Amino acid sequence: MVLSARQREELNRAISDYLKSQGHSDTLRAFQQEAELGDGEQDKKYAGLLEKKWTSVIRLQKKVMDLEAKLSELDRDIATGAPSRSTRSPKEWIPRPPERFSLSGHRLTITCVRFHPVYSVMVSASEDATIKVWDYETGDFERTLKGHTDSVQDLAFDHAGRFLASSSADLTIRLWDFQTYDCVKTLRGHEHNISSVAFMPSGDFLVSSSRDKTIKMWEVATGYCVRNFQGHQDWVRCVRVSPDGTLLASGSNDQTIRVWVVATRECKAELRDHDHVVECLAWAPDAAAVTVNEAIGADPKKGGGPFLVSGSRDRTIKVWDVISGVCLINLVGHENWVRGVMFHPGGKFIVSCADDKTLRIWDIKNQRCSKTLEAHTHFVTTLDFHRSGPWVVTGSVDMKVNVWECR
């Protein structure tokens, strides 16, 4: 590259200023002599110029790489005949590389990420015993919530986003007022690591599952345990509440999924088809019923369900009809433990993450993986899909929280 005389002089003076600021006096004198700059007072406009130019080049290089990745993505979509963004409805928007933000701050593995149901913030939990609050639209760090004394395992917001519940290996569940960020209650009763927590739709109760093999229901107003659900033979990894609040689903190290009737504590169904620990569960939204019925060759209008999706260490994802207890769909593709699974809010896709470091999008109707994203540099432990906005967030053993934009 050929520089003009003026550009060459500006570069030389910027180098001269840098050498001076770093205290390289011998090199500075030799450089000034060879570049014929003289040893007079340097113009202030050159102060810090070399560093500014250098950092701007790095930023531009990252932008170029991001644009190249997006261009490559578009080329692949065109080659496969995929619909463009202008012809895709929001129900078909899926996360696309590269990540919008990669957020650092935790000192150990990220165990859980959750979007706030109202505000443009999300929360992340970690084995470092802290919870961090982030603005997912700007990538800004907001604050850290401290109080737990061991790994924070799971997080849940109530429907209005007023309260945040956190469960921990320190044998407690903490309830945080998300307006003041104060811990307003600490719930005690489990005898081992509390691996999962979820609010009932009303927000008046929450449920938790533990390595002590039990599921407990707690009254939020008093902090009292009001119900116990027992039946699993090993660590209960996950508990999730059905959209109408009448059923609970739990997954366990005993390789089963149990469906419980909240009102009676009866175990309504025991789902057995996984060959390893059941790590994660999610209930299907109403929008998914048509797609699931199409996938299994049933009448799309017949309704059916409720449906449940599960992910396991056997590397599979399964979709279940809870009433019949039958596994309807078996999705194979992950190359390691499946750690997180969710239905797309539009009902046409399932999104999953795993220890193979990927985030995968599954086409329910065609029962196949339609997209694989290299999401992190280490195991991907958790994910969340915003229920109304085009955002997905993932967390990993690499201690990063990655925000993905859907389009």
Short mmCIF file of C-alpha atoms in Angstrom, two decimals, residues 193-360:
data_model
loop_
_atom_site.label_atom_id
_atom_site.label_comp_id
_atom_site.label_asym_id
_atom_site.label_seq_id
_atom_site.Cartn_x
_atom_site.Cartn_y
_atom_site.Cartn_z
CA ASN A 193 -29.17 -29.59 45.94
CA ILE A 194 -32.24 -27.76 44.55
CA SER A 195 -31.88 -28.15 40.80
CA SER A 196 -35.05 -26.54 39.45
CA VAL A 197 -37.68 -23.92 40.28
CA ALA A 198 -40.81 -22.65 38.49
CA PHE A 199 -43.76 -20.37 39.29
CA MET A 200 -47.38 -21.45 38.98
CA PRO A 201 -49.28 -19.30 36.43
CA SER A 202 -51.05 -17.32 39.18
CA GLY A 203 -47.73 -16.33 40.76
CA ASP A 204 -49.06 -17.26 44.22
CA PHE A 205 -47.13 -20.54 44.40
CA LEU A 206 -43.89 -21.95 43.08
CA VAL A 207 -42.55 -25.48 42.72
CA SER A 208 -39.04 -26.86 43.10
CA SER A 209 -37.23 -30.14 42.53
CA SER A 210 -34.18 -31.51 44.27
CA ARG A 211 -31.52 -34.16 44.53
CA ASP A 212 -33.44 -35.31 47.64
CA LYS A 213 -35.84 -37.00 45.11
CA THR A 214 -38.80 -34.74 45.98
CA ILE A 215 -40.80 -31.93 44.41
CA LYS A 216 -42.18 -29.27 46.73
CA MET A 217 -44.82 -26.56 46.28
CA TRP A 218 -44.36 -23.30 48.19
CA GLU A 219 -46.75 -20.47 49.01
CA VAL A 220 -45.07 -17.24 47.93
CA ALA A 221 -46.83 -14.99 50.48
CA THR A 222 -45.77 -17.03 53.54
CA GLY A 223 -42.76 -19.00 52.27
CA TYR A 224 -44.32 -22.22 53.61
CA CYS A 225 -44.11 -25.59 51.87
CA VAL A 226 -47.73 -26.58 51.20
CA ARG A 227 -47.33 -29.79 49.13
CA ASN A 228 -44.85 -32.62 48.58
CA PHE A 229 -44.71 -34.80 45.46
CA GLN A 230 -42.81 -38.07 45.89
CA GLY A 231 -42.25 -40.99 43.53
CA HIS A 232 -38.97 -40.53 41.68
CA GLN A 233 -36.22 -42.96 42.64
CA ASP A 234 -33.32 -40.53 42.09
CA TRP A 235 -32.35 -36.87 41.71
CA VAL A 236 -35.20 -34.80 40.20
CA ARG A 237 -33.38 -32.61 37.69
CA CYS A 238 -36.22 -30.51 36.33
CA VAL A 239 -39.79 -29.51 37.10
CA ARG A 240 -42.06 -27.49 34.80
CA VAL A 241 -45.66 -26.30 35.19
CA SER A 242 -48.25 -26.77 32.42
CA PRO A 243 -49.63 -23.54 30.90
CA ASP A 244 -52.97 -23.92 32.70
CA GLY A 245 -51.29 -24.77 36.02
CA THR A 246 -53.11 -28.09 36.53
CA LEU A 247 -50.14 -30.39 35.84
CA LEU A 248 -46.46 -30.65 36.70
CA ALA A 249 -43.85 -32.53 34.67
CA SER A 250 -40.61 -33.69 36.26
CA GLY A 251 -37.50 -35.33 34.81
CA SER A 252 -35.07 -37.38 36.83
CA ASN A 253 -31.82 -39.31 37.02
CA ASP A 254 -34.05 -42.41 37.21
CA GLN A 255 -34.55 -41.89 33.42
CA THR A 256 -38.29 -41.26 33.75
CA ILE A 257 -40.60 -38.31 33.32
CA ARG A 258 -43.52 -38.09 35.72
CA VAL A 259 -46.65 -36.02 35.17
CA TRP A 260 -48.43 -34.94 38.35
CA VAL A 261 -51.91 -33.59 39.03
CA VAL A 262 -51.35 -30.49 41.14
CA ALA A 263 -54.69 -30.64 42.99
CA THR A 264 -54.39 -34.26 44.14
CA ARG A 265 -50.60 -34.87 44.04
CA GLU A 266 -51.40 -37.98 41.99
CA CYS A 267 -48.83 -39.21 39.46
CA LYS A 268 -50.95 -39.16 36.31
CA ALA A 269 -48.35 -40.70 33.96
CA GLU A 270 -44.85 -42.14 34.00
CA LEU A 271 -43.10 -41.68 30.66
CA ARG A 272 -40.35 -44.21 29.97
CA ASP A 273 -38.34 -44.14 26.76
CA HIS A 274 -35.10 -42.33 27.57
CA ASP A 275 -31.98 -44.40 28.23
CA HIS A 276 -30.20 -41.88 30.47
CA VAL A 277 -30.79 -38.93 32.81
CA VAL A 278 -33.65 -36.61 31.76
CA GLU A 279 -32.05 -33.16 31.93
CA CYS A 280 -34.72 -30.77 30.66
CA LEU A 281 -38.44 -30.41 29.92
CA ALA A 282 -40.80 -27.88 28.34
CA TRP A 283 -44.56 -27.80 27.78
CA ALA A 284 -45.82 -27.10 24.27
CA PRO A 285 -47.68 -23.85 23.61
CA ASP A 286 -51.15 -24.11 22.05
CA ALA A 287 -49.64 -23.02 18.72
CA ALA A 288 -47.60 -26.26 18.54
CA ALA A 289 -50.60 -28.65 18.59
CA VAL A 290 -51.32 -28.30 14.86
CA THR A 291 -47.68 -28.86 13.91
CA VAL A 292 -47.29 -31.90 16.19
CA ASN A 293 -50.45 -33.47 14.76
CA GLU A 294 -49.18 -32.85 11.20
CA ALA A 295 -45.86 -34.48 12.12
CA ILE A 296 -47.50 -37.70 13.29
CA GLY A 297 -50.03 -37.84 10.47
CA ALA A 298 -53.05 -36.99 12.63
CA ASP A 299 -55.80 -34.50 11.81
CA PRO A 300 -54.24 -31.06 12.45
CA LYS A 301 -57.60 -29.79 13.72
CA LYS A 302 -58.16 -32.51 16.31
CA GLY A 303 -56.24 -30.71 19.03
CA GLY A 304 -54.96 -33.37 21.38
CA GLY A 305 -52.25 -33.05 23.95
CA PRO A 306 -51.13 -31.50 26.13
CA PHE A 307 -47.70 -32.13 24.61
CA LEU A 308 -44.33 -32.16 26.36
CA VAL A 309 -40.76 -32.11 25.03
CA SER A 310 -37.83 -33.65 26.89
CA GLY A 311 -34.05 -33.66 26.44
CA SER A 312 -31.74 -36.31 27.85
CA ARG A 313 -28.16 -37.40 28.32
CA ASP A 314 -28.99 -40.17 25.82
CA ARG A 315 -28.58 -37.34 23.24
CA THR A 316 -32.20 -37.48 22.08
CA ILE A 317 -35.15 -35.10 22.20
CA LYS A 318 -38.63 -36.60 22.53
CA VAL A 319 -42.11 -35.15 22.15
CA TRP A 320 -44.81 -36.82 24.27
CA ASP A 321 -48.59 -36.95 24.38
CA VAL A 322 -49.14 -36.59 28.11
CA ILE A 323 -52.65 -38.10 28.14
CA SER A 324 -51.72 -41.34 26.36
CA GLY A 325 -48.15 -41.44 27.68
CA VAL A 326 -46.88 -42.16 24.16
CA CYS A 327 -43.65 -40.80 22.66
CA LEU A 328 -44.79 -39.22 19.38
CA ILE A 329 -41.54 -37.83 17.96
CA ASN A 330 -37.89 -38.80 18.52
CA LEU A 331 -35.27 -36.28 17.35
CA VAL A 332 -31.68 -37.51 16.98
CA GLY A 333 -28.74 -35.31 16.02
CA HIS A 334 -26.95 -33.93 19.07
CA GLU A 335 -23.58 -35.55 19.68
CA ASN A 336 -23.56 -35.14 23.46
CA TRP A 337 -25.90 -34.61 26.42
CA VAL A 338 -28.95 -32.43 25.66
CA ARG A 339 -29.02 -29.71 28.34
CA GLY A 340 -31.82 -27.36 27.30
CA VAL A 341 -34.95 -27.63 25.18
CA MET A 342 -37.88 -25.31 24.36
CA PHE A 343 -40.69 -24.95 21.87
CA HIS A 344 -40.47 -21.95 19.55
CA PRO A 345 -43.29 -19.52 20.55
CA GLY A 346 -44.69 -19.88 17.01
CA GLY A 347 -45.09 -23.64 17.54
CA LYS A 348 -43.28 -24.80 14.37
CA PHE A 349 -39.84 -25.46 15.85
CA ILE A 350 -38.06 -26.89 18.87
CA VAL A 351 -34.83 -25.21 20.00
CA SER A 352 -32.22 -27.17 21.93
CA CYS A 353 -28.69 -26.84 23.29
CA ALA A 354 -26.20 -29.52 24.29
CA ASP A 355 -22.73 -30.43 25.45
CA ASP A 356 -21.72 -30.72 21.77
CA LYS A 357 -21.39 -26.88 21.96
CA THR A 358 -24.29 -26.32 19.56
CA LEU A 359 -27.68 -24.64 19.46
CA ARG A 360 -30.03 -26.57 17.16
#
